[in-house]
Coordinates of C-alpha atoms in Angstrom, one line a residue:
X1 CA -3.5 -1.3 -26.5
X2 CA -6.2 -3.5 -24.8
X3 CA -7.5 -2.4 -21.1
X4 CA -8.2 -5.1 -19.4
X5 CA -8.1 -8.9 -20.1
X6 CA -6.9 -12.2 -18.5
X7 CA -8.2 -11.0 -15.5
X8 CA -5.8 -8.2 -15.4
X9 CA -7.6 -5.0 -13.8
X10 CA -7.1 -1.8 -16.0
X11 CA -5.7 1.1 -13.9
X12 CA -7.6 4.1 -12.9
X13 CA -7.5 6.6 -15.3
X14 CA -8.8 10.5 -15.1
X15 CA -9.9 11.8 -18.7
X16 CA -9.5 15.0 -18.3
X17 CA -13.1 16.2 -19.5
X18 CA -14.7 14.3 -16.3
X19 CA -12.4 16.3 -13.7
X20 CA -13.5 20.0 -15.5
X21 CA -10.6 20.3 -17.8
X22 CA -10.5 23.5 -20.3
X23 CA -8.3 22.9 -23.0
X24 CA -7.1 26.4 -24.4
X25 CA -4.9 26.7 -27.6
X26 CA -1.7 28.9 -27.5
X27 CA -0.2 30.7 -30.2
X28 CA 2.2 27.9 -30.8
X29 CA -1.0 26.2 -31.3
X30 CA -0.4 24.0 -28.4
X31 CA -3.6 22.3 -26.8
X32 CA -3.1 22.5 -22.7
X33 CA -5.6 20.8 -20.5
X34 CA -6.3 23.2 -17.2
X35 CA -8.2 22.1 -14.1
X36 CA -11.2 24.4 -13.7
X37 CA -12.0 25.0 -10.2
X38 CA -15.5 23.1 -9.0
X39 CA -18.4 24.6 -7.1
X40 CA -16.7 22.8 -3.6
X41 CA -14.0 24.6 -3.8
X42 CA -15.4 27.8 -5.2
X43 CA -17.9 28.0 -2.7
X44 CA -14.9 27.6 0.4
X45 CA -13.0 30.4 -1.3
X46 CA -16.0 32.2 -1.0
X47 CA -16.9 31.8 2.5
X48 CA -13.1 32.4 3.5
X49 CA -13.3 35.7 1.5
X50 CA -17.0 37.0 3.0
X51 CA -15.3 36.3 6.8
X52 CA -12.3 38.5 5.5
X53 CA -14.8 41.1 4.2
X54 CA -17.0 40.9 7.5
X55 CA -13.8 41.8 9.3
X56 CA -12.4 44.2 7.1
X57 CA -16.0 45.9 7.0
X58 CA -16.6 46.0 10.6
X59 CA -12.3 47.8 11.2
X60 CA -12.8 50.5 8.3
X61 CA -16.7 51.5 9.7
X62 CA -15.0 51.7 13.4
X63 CA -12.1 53.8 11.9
X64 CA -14.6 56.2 10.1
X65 CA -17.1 56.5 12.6
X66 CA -14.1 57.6 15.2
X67 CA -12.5 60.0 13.1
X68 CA -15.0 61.6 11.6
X69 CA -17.6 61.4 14.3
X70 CA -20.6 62.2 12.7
X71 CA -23.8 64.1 14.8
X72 CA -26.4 63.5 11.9
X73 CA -28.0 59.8 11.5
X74 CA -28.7 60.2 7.5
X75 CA -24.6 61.3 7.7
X76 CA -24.1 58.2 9.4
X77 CA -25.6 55.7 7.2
X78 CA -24.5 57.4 4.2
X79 CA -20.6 56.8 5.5
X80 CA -21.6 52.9 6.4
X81 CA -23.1 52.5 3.1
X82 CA -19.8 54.0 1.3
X83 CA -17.7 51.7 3.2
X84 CA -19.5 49.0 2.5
X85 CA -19.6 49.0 -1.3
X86 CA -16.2 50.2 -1.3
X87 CA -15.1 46.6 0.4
X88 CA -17.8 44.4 -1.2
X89 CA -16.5 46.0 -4.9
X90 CA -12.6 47.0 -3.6
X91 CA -11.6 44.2 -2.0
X92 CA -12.1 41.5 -4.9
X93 CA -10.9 44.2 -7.7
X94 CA -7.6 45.0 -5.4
X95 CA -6.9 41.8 -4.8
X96 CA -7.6 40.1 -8.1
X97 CA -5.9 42.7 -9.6
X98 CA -2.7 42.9 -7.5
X99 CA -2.3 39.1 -6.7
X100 CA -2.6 38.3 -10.4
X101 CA -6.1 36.8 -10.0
X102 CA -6.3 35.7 -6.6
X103 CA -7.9 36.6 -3.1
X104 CA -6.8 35.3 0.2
X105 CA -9.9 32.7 -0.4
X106 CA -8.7 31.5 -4.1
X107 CA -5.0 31.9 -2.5
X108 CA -6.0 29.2 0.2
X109 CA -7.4 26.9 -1.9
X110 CA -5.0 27.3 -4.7
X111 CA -7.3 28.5 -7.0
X112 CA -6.4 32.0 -9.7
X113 CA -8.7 33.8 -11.8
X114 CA -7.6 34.0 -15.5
X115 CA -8.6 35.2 -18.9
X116 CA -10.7 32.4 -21.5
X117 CA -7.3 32.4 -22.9
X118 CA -5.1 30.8 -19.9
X119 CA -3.5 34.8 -19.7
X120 CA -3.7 36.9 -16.9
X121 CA -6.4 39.0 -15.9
X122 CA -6.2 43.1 -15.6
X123 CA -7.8 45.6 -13.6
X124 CA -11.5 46.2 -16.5
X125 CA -11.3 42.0 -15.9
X126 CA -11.4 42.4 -11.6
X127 CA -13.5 45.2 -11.9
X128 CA -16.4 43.3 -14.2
X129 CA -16.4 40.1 -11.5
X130 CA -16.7 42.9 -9.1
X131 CA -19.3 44.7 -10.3
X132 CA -21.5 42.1 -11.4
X133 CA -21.2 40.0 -8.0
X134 CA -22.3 43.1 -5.8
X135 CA -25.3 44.6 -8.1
X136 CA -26.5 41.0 -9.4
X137 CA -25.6 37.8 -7.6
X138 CA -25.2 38.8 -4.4
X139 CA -27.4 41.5 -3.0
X140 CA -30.6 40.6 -1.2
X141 CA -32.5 37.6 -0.4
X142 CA -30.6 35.5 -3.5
X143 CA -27.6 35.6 -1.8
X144 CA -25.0 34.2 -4.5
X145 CA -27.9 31.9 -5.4
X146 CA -27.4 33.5 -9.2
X147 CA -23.9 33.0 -9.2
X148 CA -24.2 29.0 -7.9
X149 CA -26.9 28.4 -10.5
X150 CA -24.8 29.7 -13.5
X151 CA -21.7 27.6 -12.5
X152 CA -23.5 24.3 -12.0
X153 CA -25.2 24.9 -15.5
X154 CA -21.6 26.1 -17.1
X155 CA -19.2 23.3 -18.5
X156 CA -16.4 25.3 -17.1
X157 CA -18.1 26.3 -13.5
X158 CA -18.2 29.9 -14.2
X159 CA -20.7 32.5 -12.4
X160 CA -21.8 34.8 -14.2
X161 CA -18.8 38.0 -13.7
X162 CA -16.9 34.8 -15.2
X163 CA -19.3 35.4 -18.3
X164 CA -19.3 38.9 -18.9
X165 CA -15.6 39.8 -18.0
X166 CA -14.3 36.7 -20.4
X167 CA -12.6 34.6 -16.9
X168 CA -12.9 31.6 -16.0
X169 CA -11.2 30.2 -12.0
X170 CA -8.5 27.2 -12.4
X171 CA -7.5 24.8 -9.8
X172 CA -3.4 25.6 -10.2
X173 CA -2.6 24.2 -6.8
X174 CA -3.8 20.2 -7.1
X175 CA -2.8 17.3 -4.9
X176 CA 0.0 15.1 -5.9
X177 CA -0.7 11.3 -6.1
X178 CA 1.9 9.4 -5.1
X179 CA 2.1 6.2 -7.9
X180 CA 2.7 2.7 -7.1
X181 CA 6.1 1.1 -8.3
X182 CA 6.2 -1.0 -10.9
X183 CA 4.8 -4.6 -10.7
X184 CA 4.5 -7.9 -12.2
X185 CA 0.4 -8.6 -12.4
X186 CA 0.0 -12.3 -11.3
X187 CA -0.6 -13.7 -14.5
X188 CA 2.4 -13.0 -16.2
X189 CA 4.4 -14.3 -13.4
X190 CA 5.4 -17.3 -15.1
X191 CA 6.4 -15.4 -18.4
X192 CA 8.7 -12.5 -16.7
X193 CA 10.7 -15.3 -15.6
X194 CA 11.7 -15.8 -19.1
X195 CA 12.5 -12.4 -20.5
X196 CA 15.4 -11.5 -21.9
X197 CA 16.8 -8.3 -20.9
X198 CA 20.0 -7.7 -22.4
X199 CA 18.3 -5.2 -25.0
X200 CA 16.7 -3.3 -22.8
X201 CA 18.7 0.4 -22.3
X202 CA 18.6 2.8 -19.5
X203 CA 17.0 5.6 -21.6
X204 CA 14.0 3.1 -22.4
X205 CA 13.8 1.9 -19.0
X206 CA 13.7 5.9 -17.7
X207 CA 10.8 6.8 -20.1
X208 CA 8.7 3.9 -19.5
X209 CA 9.3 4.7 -15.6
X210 CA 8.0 8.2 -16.1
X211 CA 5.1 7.2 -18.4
X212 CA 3.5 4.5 -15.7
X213 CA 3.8 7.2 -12.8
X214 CA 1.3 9.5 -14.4
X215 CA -0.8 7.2 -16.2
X216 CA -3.0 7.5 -13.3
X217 CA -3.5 11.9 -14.3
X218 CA -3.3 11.2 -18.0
X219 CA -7.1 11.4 -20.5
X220 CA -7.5 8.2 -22.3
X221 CA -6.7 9.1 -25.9
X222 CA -2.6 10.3 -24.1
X223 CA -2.5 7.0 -22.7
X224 CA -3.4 4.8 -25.8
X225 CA -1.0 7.2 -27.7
X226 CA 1.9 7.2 -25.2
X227 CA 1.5 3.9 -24.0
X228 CA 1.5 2.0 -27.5
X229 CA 4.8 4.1 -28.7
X230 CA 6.6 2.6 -25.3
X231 CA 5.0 -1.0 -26.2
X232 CA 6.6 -0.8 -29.7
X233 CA 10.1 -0.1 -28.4
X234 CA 10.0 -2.2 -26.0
X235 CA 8.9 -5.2 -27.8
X236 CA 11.6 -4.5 -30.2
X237 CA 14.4 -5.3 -27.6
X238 CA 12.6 -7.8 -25.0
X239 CA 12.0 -11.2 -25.9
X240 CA 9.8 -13.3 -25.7
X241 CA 6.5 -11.0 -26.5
X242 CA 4.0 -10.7 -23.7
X243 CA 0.9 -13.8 -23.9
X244 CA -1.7 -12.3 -26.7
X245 CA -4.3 -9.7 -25.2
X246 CA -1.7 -8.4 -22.3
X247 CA -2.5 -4.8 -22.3
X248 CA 0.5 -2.4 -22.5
X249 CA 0.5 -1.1 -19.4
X250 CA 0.6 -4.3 -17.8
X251 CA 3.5 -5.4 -20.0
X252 CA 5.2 -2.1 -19.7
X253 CA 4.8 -2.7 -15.9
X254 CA 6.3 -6.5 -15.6
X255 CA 9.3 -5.6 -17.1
X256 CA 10.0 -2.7 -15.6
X257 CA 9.4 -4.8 -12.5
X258 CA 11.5 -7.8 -13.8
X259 CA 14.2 -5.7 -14.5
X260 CA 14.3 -4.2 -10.7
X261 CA 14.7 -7.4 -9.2
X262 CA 17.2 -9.1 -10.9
X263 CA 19.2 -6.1 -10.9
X264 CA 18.2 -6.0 -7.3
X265 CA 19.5 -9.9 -6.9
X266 CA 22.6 -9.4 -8.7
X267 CA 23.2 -6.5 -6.4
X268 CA 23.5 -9.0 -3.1
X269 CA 25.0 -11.3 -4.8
X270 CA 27.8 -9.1 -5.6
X271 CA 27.9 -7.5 -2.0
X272 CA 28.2 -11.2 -0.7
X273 CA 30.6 -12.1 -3.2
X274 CA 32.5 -9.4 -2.1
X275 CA 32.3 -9.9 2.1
X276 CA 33.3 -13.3 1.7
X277 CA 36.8 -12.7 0.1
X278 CA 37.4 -9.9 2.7
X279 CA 36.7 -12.1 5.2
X280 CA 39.9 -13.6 7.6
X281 CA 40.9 -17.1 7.4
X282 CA 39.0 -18.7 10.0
X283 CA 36.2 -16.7 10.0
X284 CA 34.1 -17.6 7.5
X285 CA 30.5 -15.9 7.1
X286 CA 27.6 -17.6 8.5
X287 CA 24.4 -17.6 6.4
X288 CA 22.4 -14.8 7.6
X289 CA 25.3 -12.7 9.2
X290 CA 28.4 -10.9 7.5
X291 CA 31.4 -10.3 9.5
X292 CA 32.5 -6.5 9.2
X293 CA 34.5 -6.2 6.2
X294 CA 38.4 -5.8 6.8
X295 CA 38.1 -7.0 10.6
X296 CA 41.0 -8.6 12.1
X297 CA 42.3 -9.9 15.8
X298 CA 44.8 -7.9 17.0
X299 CA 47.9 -10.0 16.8
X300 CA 49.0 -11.0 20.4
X301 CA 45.9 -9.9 21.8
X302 CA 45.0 -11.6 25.4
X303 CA 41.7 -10.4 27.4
X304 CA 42.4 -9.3 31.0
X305 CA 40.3 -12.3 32.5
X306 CA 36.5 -11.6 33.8
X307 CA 36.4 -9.1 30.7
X308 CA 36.5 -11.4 27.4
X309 CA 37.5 -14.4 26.0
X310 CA 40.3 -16.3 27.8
X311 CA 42.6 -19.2 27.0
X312 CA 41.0 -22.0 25.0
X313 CA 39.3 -22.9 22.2
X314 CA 35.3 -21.6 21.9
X315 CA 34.9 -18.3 19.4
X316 CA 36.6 -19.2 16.3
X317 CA 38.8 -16.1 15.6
X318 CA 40.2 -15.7 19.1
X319 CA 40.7 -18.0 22.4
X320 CA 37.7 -19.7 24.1
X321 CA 35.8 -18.1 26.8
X322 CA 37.1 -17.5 30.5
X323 CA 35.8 -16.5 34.4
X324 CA 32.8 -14.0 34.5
X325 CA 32.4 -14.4 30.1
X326 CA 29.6 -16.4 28.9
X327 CA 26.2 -17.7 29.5
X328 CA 24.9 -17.2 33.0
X329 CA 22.1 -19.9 34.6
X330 CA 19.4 -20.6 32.5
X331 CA 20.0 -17.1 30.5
X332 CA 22.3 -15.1 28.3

């Protein structure tokens, strides 16, 4: 299935090894792309999560210090010290490990922590990203500098707590793209004109819908192997066959498109069709306006004069105008 030729532009397609994809293999040996989270994202989570810990650091020190109101300085750092580790290491482990893999950072940009195997991670999983991010990548003057250098060198953005606990971070939450409707490309204009559509079934119509609005999200090898499958069916029922070197999606897309309007056009027609025999004698519908279906005159209706038409000929359906009904000077 060609990509582009005749001057017909080849749509936008993600593969999913340039967006960070990790394929993992189930146990119905089932290959399933998954979005790994990127250093942008990983690094926002971050920051979101250090502001909670700042906060949460500065409330549980206050707490302590107040209730246990300690006269010794060496006491005093020693408490500050334990509440510190206990929320640089607690609050990723608690979290990760209550939220199934997430912290209120990973939670707001849609990210989760799982195991190299798409599962979910357990407490020994939280508690090795825990560890190993407080005692090695971010304690000192190399502020998470450690853990950014390992993720822009892994394939699969992982820091290293990713490496020793067996995790890596997906992107679960991702934008949806909205996909264009169907369309006949310019230079098979002439040719749609000519198809034959009779063959073509609602069931083939419905799949070839659905393929086209994810094209743009599907890797390259899917949409050679999708896309030519559709093309092969569809060719089989729609005459005549697209000019040589159309590429499927572009003849997947003009028939869809082909299809919509003339079901769209035999859709007025009928709606036309059908307001002209409900129409009243007399009244016959004007080109660009359709009388209400079923309206008819009241029979022996007369307007109280100055508030409708009067005696006389002048609206068609009912008696011409009278005093105070019409056109006033120079305006209506």
């Amino acid at each position: 299935m060609s990509t582009a030729v005749r001057g017909i532009p080849a749509p936008r397609v993600v593969p999913g090894e340039a967006v960070g994809a990790k394929t993992i293999i189930t146990g119905e040996a089932v290959a399933i792309d998954l979005r790994v989270a990127r250093l942008g994202s990983r690094l926002v989570a971050g920051g979101i999560d250090l502001l909670a810990q700042v906060y949460l650091l500065g409330f549980l020190v206050t707490v302590v210090l107040l209730v246990v109101r300690p006269e010794d300085d060496a006491l005093v750092s020693a408490m500050v010290l334990l509440v510190y580790v206990t929320v640089v290491i607690g609050y990723p482990v608690a979290c990760e490990t209550l939220s199934g893999g997430r912290t209120l950072g990973k939670l707001a940009l849609g990210l989760r922590v799982v195991r190299d195997d798409g599962g979910p991670i357990r407490f020994r999983h939280a508690f090795v990203r825990g560890l190993v991010g407080a005692v090695v990548e971010r304690p000192g003057i190399l502020f998470g500098l450690p853990a950014i250098i390992c993720m822009i060198s892994s394939r699969t953005s992982k820091r290293l707590g990713d490496v020793f606990a067996g995790t890596v971070v997906l992107q679960v939450s991702v934008p949806r793209t909205v996909s264009s409707p169907p369309f006949v490309p310019p230079p098979l204009l002439g040719w749609a004109g000519l198809l034959d559509l009779s063959g073509l079934d609602d069931s083939l119509a419905l799949r070839t819908r659905q393929f086209l609005s994810r094209a743009h999200a599907l890797s390259a090898p899917a949409l050679e192997r999708l896309g030519s499958g559709l093309v092969q069916e569809m060719r089989a029922v729609v005459t005549p066959p697209p000019p040589p070197g159309t590429p499927g999606w572009a003849y997947l897309s003009a028939v869809l498109a082909e299809r919509s309007r003339r079901g769209y056009a035999r859709l007025i027609a009928q709606r036309q069709a059908s307001r002209r025999r409900t129409a009243p004698p007399g009244q016959q519908p004007t080109p660009g306006h359709m009388p209400t279906p079923g309206y008819t005159p009241t029979p022996g209706y007369t307007p109280t004069p100055g508030h409708g038409p009067g005696p006389g000929p002048g609206t068609g359906h009912l008696p011409g105008p009278g005093p105070g009904y019409g056109p006033g000077a120079g305006k209506w």
